[in-house]
């Protein structure tokens, strides 16, 4: 293990991406202040999956913070050299209005950024955005790069849960970049596509569940899997840390390692995992879905390289699911 690199804050520590990032940051020698909602529905939460991570006893601190009270993040940010703002409400079945979720996310994020400025110690903020803030448009260019933004008017017409997520992610990323520009703050946004692979959180992450839908037998869920670009959990964490540490990193960075066509995915899964019974791909594939390439050029030009392919994503996700009793 490397020597101590200072304290960083990670928001939304209980989540799929954030908990893996915390594990990686601890491995990389950082001390971590993780914000979580320590109580949900009046119940104290079991956070042992975080507190039992390697090096957590010495270097992980858990601090209660909620978007409902943006100032609640201040204690976790004080004294930090960096902030990884990962938290975002994700509820595709939710009934909260687009405006309400968007306002809450933007206000919480601006509160977090103000706390970063006030701290005088935070050198850079890494915000976790999403391909949803890029690719939700009526017409997509053949190659998606950092200049492409979601059309929020188009996104607002989607099913409520998707509209709320897509519009709020887009508005929050834009607000964060504008705030940073205005205040001369170092901020990068990581824009991952569909994240798949291993996980340390105790719940089955939504994107892993969707990626395994062919096995899990949920036809309705499979439609969410039409997003064909994928990236491994650990590559996403590595990209966050790389962009935090890389001198001169600025602005948006798309993060997508594998682009897989349906026909290939079905053939690959059938060949590699013959033990699982699969849904019939013919009944599920939509031949109308256009195939768009996601360019990671900007990220790769900083010296980053992806470590994992489709094999590791599925093998490791399946191994985690088996260990945790989901498969
Ligand atoms: N998974 C993917 O495929 C994917 C792809 C692209 C981008 N992303 C982005 O990656 C980030 C993490 O996503 P994920 O897949 O890890 O989802 P997740 O497991 O649902 O994690 C979301 C986190 O946000 C926290 N959160 C939600 N509402 C909050 C609130 N009101 N106040 C404080 N914290 C709140 C959650 O805390 P609780 O546990 O307390 O609810 C949870 O820790 C998000 O920004 C997402 O947009 C994910």
Short mmCIF file of N, CA and C in Angstrom, two decimals, residues 37 66-70 85 87-110 127 156 159-173 175:
data_model
loop_
_atom_site.label_atom_id
_atom_site.label_comp_id
_atom_site.label_asym_id
_atom_site.label_seq_id
_atom_site.Cartn_x
_atom_site.Cartn_y
_atom_site.Cartn_z
N UNK A 37 -26.66 8.40 4.07
CA UNK A 37 -27.86 8.68 4.88
C UNK A 37 -27.90 7.55 5.90
N UNK A 66 -27.43 14.49 3.64
CA UNK A 66 -28.60 14.26 2.79
C UNK A 66 -28.80 15.45 1.87
N UNK A 67 -29.18 15.20 0.61
CA UNK A 67 -29.45 16.29 -0.33
C UNK A 67 -30.50 17.27 0.22
N UNK A 68 -31.39 16.76 1.08
CA UNK A 68 -32.45 17.63 1.62
C UNK A 68 -31.84 18.79 2.40
N UNK A 69 -30.61 18.60 2.89
CA UNK A 69 -29.92 19.65 3.65
C UNK A 69 -28.49 19.78 3.11
N UNK A 70 -28.31 20.59 2.05
CA UNK A 70 -26.99 20.67 1.41
C UNK A 70 -25.86 21.00 2.39
N UNK A 85 -18.05 13.56 -5.95
CA UNK A 85 -19.50 13.70 -5.73
C UNK A 85 -20.23 12.70 -6.63
N UNK A 87 -23.17 10.78 -5.37
CA UNK A 87 -24.57 10.54 -4.99
C UNK A 87 -25.55 11.16 -5.98
N UNK A 88 -26.61 10.44 -6.23
CA UNK A 88 -27.72 10.97 -7.05
C UNK A 88 -28.92 10.06 -6.82
N UNK A 89 -30.11 10.62 -6.63
CA UNK A 89 -31.28 9.73 -6.49
C UNK A 89 -31.57 9.02 -7.80
N UNK A 90 -31.70 7.70 -7.72
CA UNK A 90 -31.98 6.91 -8.94
C UNK A 90 -33.21 6.05 -8.65
N UNK A 91 -34.33 6.44 -9.22
CA UNK A 91 -35.55 5.67 -9.01
C UNK A 91 -36.39 5.75 -10.27
N UNK A 92 -36.18 4.78 -11.15
CA UNK A 92 -36.85 4.82 -12.45
C UNK A 92 -38.36 4.57 -12.34
N UNK A 93 -38.76 4.05 -11.17
CA UNK A 93 -40.20 3.83 -10.97
C UNK A 93 -40.81 4.96 -10.13
N UNK A 94 -39.99 5.95 -9.78
CA UNK A 94 -40.41 6.99 -8.84
C UNK A 94 -41.50 7.91 -9.40
N UNK A 95 -42.18 8.58 -8.49
CA UNK A 95 -43.29 9.46 -8.88
C UNK A 95 -42.97 10.94 -8.62
N UNK A 96 -41.76 11.22 -8.08
CA UNK A 96 -41.42 12.62 -7.80
C UNK A 96 -41.24 13.37 -9.12
N UNK A 97 -41.69 14.62 -9.16
CA UNK A 97 -41.67 15.35 -10.43
C UNK A 97 -40.23 15.63 -10.89
N UNK A 98 -40.12 15.84 -12.19
CA UNK A 98 -38.82 16.16 -12.79
C UNK A 98 -38.26 17.42 -12.13
N UNK A 99 -39.11 18.44 -11.97
CA UNK A 99 -38.65 19.74 -11.43
C UNK A 99 -38.14 19.56 -10.00
N UNK A 100 -38.88 18.80 -9.19
CA UNK A 100 -38.52 18.65 -7.78
C UNK A 100 -37.17 17.93 -7.64
N UNK A 101 -36.99 16.83 -8.38
CA UNK A 101 -35.71 16.09 -8.27
C UNK A 101 -34.56 16.94 -8.80
N UNK A 102 -34.83 17.62 -9.91
CA UNK A 102 -33.76 18.42 -10.52
C UNK A 102 -33.32 19.53 -9.57
N UNK A 103 -34.31 20.22 -9.01
CA UNK A 103 -33.98 21.32 -8.09
C UNK A 103 -33.18 20.80 -6.88
N UNK A 104 -33.63 19.66 -6.35
CA UNK A 104 -32.94 19.09 -5.17
C UNK A 104 -31.48 18.74 -5.51
N UNK A 105 -31.28 18.11 -6.67
CA UNK A 105 -29.92 17.67 -7.04
C UNK A 105 -29.01 18.87 -7.33
N UNK A 106 -29.55 19.86 -8.03
CA UNK A 106 -28.73 21.03 -8.37
C UNK A 106 -28.37 21.79 -7.08
N UNK A 107 -29.37 22.00 -6.22
CA UNK A 107 -29.09 22.76 -4.99
C UNK A 107 -28.08 22.03 -4.10
N UNK A 108 -28.26 20.71 -3.98
CA UNK A 108 -27.32 19.95 -3.14
C UNK A 108 -25.91 20.03 -3.72
N UNK A 109 -25.82 19.92 -5.04
CA UNK A 109 -24.49 19.93 -5.68
C UNK A 109 -23.84 21.30 -5.54
N UNK A 110 -24.62 22.36 -5.72
CA UNK A 110 -24.03 23.70 -5.55
C UNK A 110 -23.63 23.92 -4.10
N UNK A 127 -16.98 14.98 -10.36
CA UNK A 127 -18.42 14.74 -10.33
C UNK A 127 -18.77 13.56 -11.23
N UNK A 156 -37.52 15.30 -21.14
CA UNK A 156 -38.65 15.54 -20.23
C UNK A 156 -39.90 14.79 -20.68
N UNK A 159 -40.83 8.54 -19.97
CA UNK A 159 -41.54 8.04 -18.79
C UNK A 159 -41.00 8.77 -17.56
N UNK A 160 -41.86 9.07 -16.57
CA UNK A 160 -41.48 9.97 -15.48
C UNK A 160 -40.12 9.65 -14.81
N UNK A 161 -39.92 8.39 -14.42
CA UNK A 161 -38.68 8.03 -13.72
C UNK A 161 -37.44 8.30 -14.56
N UNK A 162 -37.52 7.99 -15.85
CA UNK A 162 -36.39 8.22 -16.76
C UNK A 162 -36.20 9.71 -17.01
N UNK A 163 -37.33 10.42 -17.15
CA UNK A 163 -37.24 11.86 -17.38
C UNK A 163 -36.57 12.53 -16.18
N UNK A 164 -37.00 12.15 -14.97
CA UNK A 164 -36.43 12.77 -13.75
C UNK A 164 -34.93 12.52 -13.68
N UNK A 165 -34.54 11.27 -13.94
CA UNK A 165 -33.12 10.95 -13.84
C UNK A 165 -32.33 11.71 -14.91
N UNK A 166 -32.80 11.66 -16.13
CA UNK A 166 -32.03 12.21 -17.25
C UNK A 166 -31.94 13.73 -17.17
N UNK A 167 -33.07 14.36 -16.89
CA UNK A 167 -33.06 15.83 -16.82
C UNK A 167 -32.22 16.28 -15.61
N UNK A 168 -32.37 15.59 -14.47
CA UNK A 168 -31.63 16.02 -13.28
C UNK A 168 -30.12 15.78 -13.44
N UNK A 169 -29.74 14.69 -14.10
CA UNK A 169 -28.30 14.46 -14.31
C UNK A 169 -27.73 15.54 -15.23
N UNK A 170 -28.47 15.86 -16.27
CA UNK A 170 -27.97 16.85 -17.23
C UNK A 170 -27.85 18.22 -16.57
N UNK A 171 -28.91 18.61 -15.86
CA UNK A 171 -28.91 19.94 -15.22
C UNK A 171 -27.83 20.02 -14.15
N UNK A 172 -27.63 18.93 -13.43
CA UNK A 172 -26.63 18.96 -12.33
C UNK A 172 -25.22 19.04 -12.90
N UNK A 173 -24.96 18.28 -13.96
CA UNK A 173 -23.60 18.34 -14.53
C UNK A 173 -23.33 19.74 -15.09
N UNK A 175 -24.71 22.56 -14.16
CA UNK A 175 -24.59 23.52 -13.04
C UNK A 175 -23.21 23.41 -12.39
#
